[in-house]
Amino acid sequence: MKKPKEFLFTYPEKIVPQALIKKLSRLIKQRLAGVPVAYLTGHKEFFELGFYVDKNVLIPRPETEILVEAVLELAKPRMTIADIGTGSGCVAIALSKRLPKCDISATDISAKAIEIAKKNNRLNKTKVKFYVGNLLTPIKNKQFDIIAANLPYGWKQWQNNSSAASRGLKFEPQIALFTKQNGLYHYRKLFKQIVDLKIIPLAILCEFDPRQTNDFKKLAQDYFPAATLIIKKDLAKLNRILEIKL
Ligand SMILES: C[S@@+](CC[C@H](N)C(=O)[O-])C[C@H]1O[C@@H](n2cnc3c(N)ncnc32)[C@H](O)[C@@H]1O
């Protein structure tokens, strides 16, 4: 009806058009089949901003707000920041809103995701530069102070877990969720690309699954032996973000 909830309480005598009732029952059927609410409304809040989402992008998660907060703690005006695996653009756009003087670039392998990220850039009036490509490849000639990434880190057993919490996952893009090598394949590739950069960033911040803590720290140590590693916890007090200070 494109009306606020209050409208329905103020005018209980109004009749809802038949076409809208049909649309609503279609939406209810989809929801019963497990389609996430954000895909039905086409909308998700993240870091107090609104984002358009559809089946081509991962629905932004509350734990990813910790990634944004961790970058904000380190960032200074005029720094250059990269967001790798941007999806809906939520991390880069939230950063751009808070850090309007920083130069922020973001990449994703999915051209459809980048289209949506650009749409969200317009909706939020931010100026992130978006690129389609494999990890850092499209921006490898730029220099970055901070690299942030929420890359796919799900693994096989996790994928096969049929708990209610993971039911909605089948509706989200599988390339956004799952990867090889116990969930570490994409981060391994990214770290390799970073080691090969002409100028190494000051810090890399990555989201991971708490069960990967030891393996993920070891992976970071293998690529950046001199770095300081700091783990940040999410609101459930679970390890969620690895900060690699170089
Ligand atoms: C876990 S989702 C995160 C999306 C978004 N950053 C967020 O936090 O909601 C991972 C994203 O990485 C992208 N991706 C997967 N493989 C990639 C690659 N090789 N290079 C760049 N992006 C990739 C997926 O398309 C997906 O959008």
Short mmCIF file of C-alpha atoms and ligand atoms in Angstrom, two decimals:
data_model
loop_
_atom_site.label_atom_id
_atom_site.label_comp_id
_atom_site.label_asym_id
_atom_site.label_seq_id
_atom_site.Cartn_x
_atom_site.Cartn_y
_atom_site.Cartn_z
CA MET A 1 0.00 0.00 0.00
CA LYS A 2 3.10 2.18 0.34
CA LYS A 3 1.69 3.57 3.60
CA PRO A 4 3.18 3.53 7.10
CA LYS A 5 1.88 1.03 9.65
CA GLU A 6 0.13 3.92 11.50
CA PHE A 7 -2.11 4.47 8.45
CA LEU A 8 -3.71 1.05 8.93
CA PHE A 9 -4.51 1.80 12.59
CA THR A 10 -5.84 5.30 11.84
CA TYR A 11 -8.16 4.18 9.02
CA PRO A 12 -9.34 0.66 9.91
CA GLU A 13 -12.39 1.16 7.67
CA LYS A 14 -10.23 1.40 4.50
CA ILE A 15 -10.55 -1.61 2.25
CA VAL A 16 -7.30 -3.19 1.03
CA PRO A 17 -7.50 -3.61 -2.76
CA GLN A 18 -7.90 -7.21 -3.93
CA ALA A 19 -4.74 -7.04 -6.05
CA LEU A 20 -2.69 -6.14 -2.97
CA ILE A 21 -4.20 -8.99 -0.95
CA LYS A 22 -3.15 -11.36 -3.75
CA LYS A 23 0.35 -9.89 -3.73
CA LEU A 24 0.53 -10.26 0.06
CA SER A 25 -0.50 -13.91 -0.05
CA ARG A 26 2.15 -14.54 -2.73
CA LEU A 27 4.75 -12.96 -0.42
CA ILE A 28 3.53 -15.04 2.55
CA LYS A 29 3.88 -18.22 0.47
CA GLN A 30 7.45 -17.28 -0.45
CA ARG A 31 8.25 -16.49 3.19
CA LEU A 32 6.82 -19.89 4.26
CA ALA A 33 9.14 -21.49 1.71
CA GLY A 34 12.03 -19.80 3.54
CA VAL A 35 12.80 -16.81 1.30
CA PRO A 36 14.44 -14.21 3.57
CA VAL A 37 12.30 -11.15 4.39
CA ALA A 38 14.95 -8.78 2.97
CA TYR A 39 14.57 -10.36 -0.49
CA LEU A 40 10.78 -9.98 -0.29
CA THR A 41 10.92 -6.32 0.72
CA GLY A 42 14.06 -5.59 -1.35
CA HIS A 43 15.46 -3.73 1.63
CA LYS A 44 17.94 -4.22 4.49
CA GLU A 45 19.28 -1.83 7.11
CA PHE A 46 23.03 -1.85 7.75
CA PHE A 47 24.98 0.59 9.90
CA GLU A 48 21.86 2.81 10.12
CA LEU A 49 21.67 3.07 6.31
CA GLY A 50 19.17 1.56 3.87
CA PHE A 51 20.29 -0.87 1.15
CA TYR A 52 18.49 -2.34 -1.84
CA VAL A 53 19.02 -6.13 -1.93
CA ASP A 54 17.89 -8.96 -4.18
CA LYS A 55 18.93 -12.56 -4.84
CA ASN A 56 22.15 -11.40 -6.54
CA VAL A 57 23.72 -10.17 -3.30
CA LEU A 58 24.28 -11.48 0.21
CA ILE A 59 21.95 -9.86 2.75
CA PRO A 60 24.18 -7.66 4.96
CA ARG A 61 24.69 -9.24 8.40
CA PRO A 62 24.85 -7.45 11.77
CA GLU A 63 28.26 -9.04 12.54
CA THR A 64 29.71 -7.26 9.49
CA GLU A 65 29.04 -3.95 11.25
CA ILE A 66 31.98 -4.91 13.50
CA LEU A 67 34.18 -4.94 10.38
CA VAL A 68 33.06 -1.37 9.59
CA GLU A 69 33.69 -0.28 13.19
CA ALA A 70 37.17 -1.84 13.16
CA VAL A 71 38.07 0.10 9.98
CA LEU A 72 36.67 3.33 11.46
CA GLU A 73 38.95 2.91 14.49
CA LEU A 74 42.03 2.90 12.25
CA ALA A 75 41.01 5.26 9.45
CA LYS A 76 42.13 8.87 9.19
CA PRO A 77 40.88 11.53 6.75
CA ARG A 78 42.24 11.20 3.21
CA MET A 79 43.27 7.58 3.60
CA THR A 80 42.67 5.15 0.74
CA ILE A 81 40.53 2.14 1.59
CA ALA A 82 39.56 -0.99 -0.38
CA ASP A 83 36.60 -3.29 0.28
CA ILE A 84 37.08 -6.68 -1.39
CA GLY A 85 33.98 -8.80 -2.11
CA THR A 86 31.64 -5.84 -1.67
CA GLY A 87 28.30 -7.53 -2.57
CA SER A 88 25.55 -4.93 -1.95
CA GLY A 89 28.33 -2.40 -1.26
CA CYS A 90 27.28 -2.17 2.41
CA VAL A 91 30.79 -2.05 3.96
CA ALA A 92 32.26 0.44 1.46
CA ILE A 93 29.16 2.66 1.52
CA ALA A 94 28.92 2.69 5.34
CA LEU A 95 32.61 3.65 5.44
CA SER A 96 32.17 6.34 2.80
CA LYS A 97 29.28 7.87 4.73
CA ARG A 98 31.41 8.17 7.88
CA LEU A 99 34.67 8.99 6.07
CA PRO A 100 33.65 11.35 3.23
CA LYS A 101 37.25 12.54 2.78
CA CYS A 102 38.65 9.05 2.22
CA ASP A 103 39.11 7.55 -1.23
CA ILE A 104 37.17 4.26 -1.14
CA SER A 105 37.23 1.55 -3.83
CA ALA A 106 35.42 -1.79 -3.85
CA THR A 107 35.49 -4.92 -6.00
CA ASP A 108 33.34 -7.98 -6.59
CA ILE A 109 33.63 -10.90 -9.01
CA SER A 110 29.87 -10.64 -9.70
CA ALA A 111 28.85 -7.99 -12.26
CA LYS A 112 25.26 -8.20 -10.98
CA ALA A 113 26.41 -7.48 -7.41
CA ILE A 114 28.39 -4.45 -8.62
CA GLU A 115 25.28 -3.11 -10.40
CA ILE A 116 23.41 -3.32 -7.08
CA ALA A 117 26.32 -1.77 -5.16
CA LYS A 118 26.29 1.17 -7.61
CA LYS A 119 22.55 1.57 -7.09
CA ASN A 120 23.13 1.65 -3.30
CA ASN A 121 25.91 4.20 -3.83
CA ARG A 122 23.36 6.46 -5.54
CA LEU A 123 20.64 5.80 -2.91
CA ASN A 124 23.01 6.71 -0.08
CA LYS A 125 24.66 9.59 -1.96
CA THR A 126 28.16 8.22 -1.43
CA LYS A 127 31.12 8.24 -3.82
CA VAL A 128 32.60 4.75 -3.68
CA LYS A 129 34.36 3.56 -6.86
CA PHE A 130 33.15 0.06 -7.77
CA TYR A 131 34.94 -2.46 -10.00
CA VAL A 132 34.10 -5.95 -11.31
CA GLY A 133 36.95 -8.41 -10.96
CA ASN A 134 38.83 -11.05 -9.02
CA LEU A 135 39.76 -9.78 -5.54
CA LEU A 136 42.34 -6.96 -5.85
CA THR A 137 43.00 -7.44 -9.58
CA PRO A 138 41.02 -4.43 -10.94
CA ILE A 139 42.70 -2.05 -8.45
CA LYS A 140 46.11 -3.66 -8.06
CA ASN A 141 47.91 -0.55 -9.33
CA LYS A 142 46.38 1.67 -6.66
CA GLN A 143 47.90 2.13 -3.23
CA PHE A 144 45.76 1.38 -0.15
CA ASP A 145 46.18 2.27 3.52
CA ILE A 146 43.51 -0.18 4.65
CA ILE A 147 42.09 -3.29 2.96
CA ALA A 148 38.81 -4.64 4.36
CA ALA A 149 37.22 -7.90 3.21
CA ASN A 150 34.20 -10.01 3.95
CA LEU A 151 34.86 -12.79 1.44
CA PRO A 152 33.03 -16.14 1.27
CA TYR A 153 34.29 -18.25 4.19
CA GLY A 154 31.70 -21.03 4.44
CA TRP A 155 32.86 -24.62 3.96
CA LYS A 156 31.34 -27.97 2.94
CA GLN A 157 30.13 -29.34 6.31
CA TRP A 158 28.64 -25.96 7.14
CA GLN A 159 26.89 -25.92 3.75
CA ASN A 160 25.35 -29.34 4.43
CA ASN A 161 24.10 -28.33 7.89
CA SER A 162 20.30 -28.20 7.69
CA SER A 163 19.63 -26.24 10.90
CA ALA A 164 16.83 -23.69 10.84
CA ALA A 165 19.36 -20.87 11.06
CA SER A 166 20.97 -21.86 7.77
CA ARG A 167 17.69 -22.58 5.91
CA GLY A 168 17.55 -19.14 4.30
CA LEU A 169 21.12 -19.53 3.02
CA LYS A 170 20.01 -21.54 0.00
CA PHE A 171 18.31 -18.42 -1.38
CA GLU A 172 21.49 -16.36 -1.22
CA PRO A 173 24.23 -16.44 -3.93
CA GLN A 174 26.37 -19.50 -3.25
CA ILE A 175 29.51 -17.72 -4.51
CA ALA A 176 28.96 -15.17 -1.73
CA LEU A 177 28.88 -17.84 0.98
CA PHE A 178 31.02 -20.85 0.18
CA THR A 179 34.58 -21.54 -0.84
CA LYS A 180 37.21 -24.29 -0.81
CA GLN A 181 40.00 -25.26 1.61
CA ASN A 182 37.91 -25.22 4.82
CA GLY A 183 36.63 -21.78 3.95
CA LEU A 184 40.06 -20.17 3.62
CA TYR A 185 40.66 -20.33 -0.15
CA HIS A 186 39.61 -16.75 -0.94
CA TYR A 187 41.56 -15.21 1.95
CA ARG A 188 44.66 -17.22 0.96
CA LYS A 189 44.38 -15.82 -2.60
CA LEU A 190 43.82 -12.28 -1.29
CA PHE A 191 46.84 -12.44 1.05
CA LYS A 192 48.98 -13.67 -1.82
CA GLN A 193 47.85 -10.71 -3.95
CA ILE A 194 48.59 -8.28 -1.09
CA VAL A 195 52.12 -9.67 -0.60
CA ASP A 196 52.74 -8.99 -4.30
CA LEU A 197 51.59 -5.34 -4.12
CA LYS A 198 54.26 -2.67 -4.70
CA ILE A 199 53.20 -0.86 -1.52
CA ILE A 200 51.84 -2.91 1.37
CA PRO A 201 48.83 -1.47 3.28
CA LEU A 202 48.99 -0.42 6.94
CA ALA A 203 46.28 -2.88 7.91
CA ILE A 204 44.07 -5.66 6.56
CA LEU A 205 40.73 -6.44 8.24
CA CYS A 206 38.80 -9.61 7.46
CA GLU A 207 35.60 -11.23 8.67
CA PHE A 208 35.70 -14.97 9.41
CA ASP A 209 33.82 -17.75 11.23
CA PRO A 210 34.77 -18.19 14.93
CA ARG A 211 35.53 -21.88 14.28
CA GLN A 212 38.28 -20.82 11.85
CA THR A 213 40.15 -18.73 14.45
CA ASN A 214 43.33 -20.83 14.75
CA ASP A 215 43.59 -21.76 11.07
CA PHE A 216 42.91 -18.20 10.00
CA LYS A 217 45.52 -16.72 12.37
CA LYS A 218 48.04 -19.27 11.09
CA LEU A 219 47.25 -18.33 7.49
CA ALA A 220 47.82 -14.64 8.28
CA GLN A 221 51.09 -15.44 10.09
CA ASP A 222 52.32 -17.47 7.11
CA TYR A 223 51.85 -14.51 4.74
CA PHE A 224 52.65 -11.66 7.15
CA PRO A 225 55.10 -13.07 9.75
CA ALA A 226 56.00 -9.63 11.17
CA ALA A 227 52.38 -8.43 11.55
CA THR A 228 50.50 -7.85 14.80
CA LEU A 229 47.23 -9.83 14.84
CA ILE A 230 44.22 -8.58 16.77
CA ILE A 231 40.91 -10.46 17.01
CA LYS A 232 37.66 -8.52 17.43
CA LYS A 233 34.51 -10.18 18.75
CA ASP A 234 30.95 -9.78 17.48
CA LEU A 235 27.92 -8.95 19.65
CA ALA A 236 27.55 -12.63 20.56
CA LYS A 237 31.14 -12.43 21.95
CA LEU A 238 32.41 -14.74 19.20
CA ASN A 239 35.68 -14.13 17.32
CA ARG A 240 34.68 -12.43 14.07
CA ILE A 241 37.23 -9.96 12.71
CA LEU A 242 40.96 -10.42 12.25
CA GLU A 243 42.95 -7.18 12.14
CA ILE A 244 46.38 -7.66 10.58
CA LYS A 245 48.57 -4.63 11.37
CA LEU A 246 51.54 -4.50 9.01
C1 LIG B 1 30.24 -12.94 2.16
S1 LIG B 1 29.79 -11.98 0.73
C2 LIG B 1 30.00 -10.35 1.44
C3 LIG B 1 29.25 -9.26 0.75
C4 LIG B 1 29.34 -7.91 1.47
N1 LIG B 1 30.71 -7.47 1.62
C5 LIG B 1 28.68 -8.00 2.83
O1 LIG B 1 29.42 -7.95 3.82
O2 LIG B 1 27.45 -8.12 2.91
C6 LIG B 1 31.21 -12.23 -0.29
C7 LIG B 1 31.23 -11.45 -1.60
O3 LIG B 1 32.47 -11.79 -2.26
C8 LIG B 1 32.24 -11.90 -3.65
N2 LIG B 1 33.30 -12.72 -4.25
C9 LIG B 1 33.39 -14.07 -4.33
N3 LIG B 1 34.52 -14.42 -4.96
C10 LIG B 1 35.18 -13.27 -5.27
C11 LIG B 1 36.39 -12.97 -5.93
N4 LIG B 1 37.20 -13.94 -6.39
N5 LIG B 1 36.75 -11.68 -6.10
C12 LIG B 1 35.93 -10.67 -5.65
N6 LIG B 1 34.76 -10.90 -5.02
C13 LIG B 1 34.39 -12.17 -4.82
C14 LIG B 1 30.84 -12.49 -3.75
O4 LIG B 1 30.28 -12.23 -5.03
C15 LIG B 1 30.13 -11.79 -2.60
O5 LIG B 1 29.50 -10.61 -3.03
#
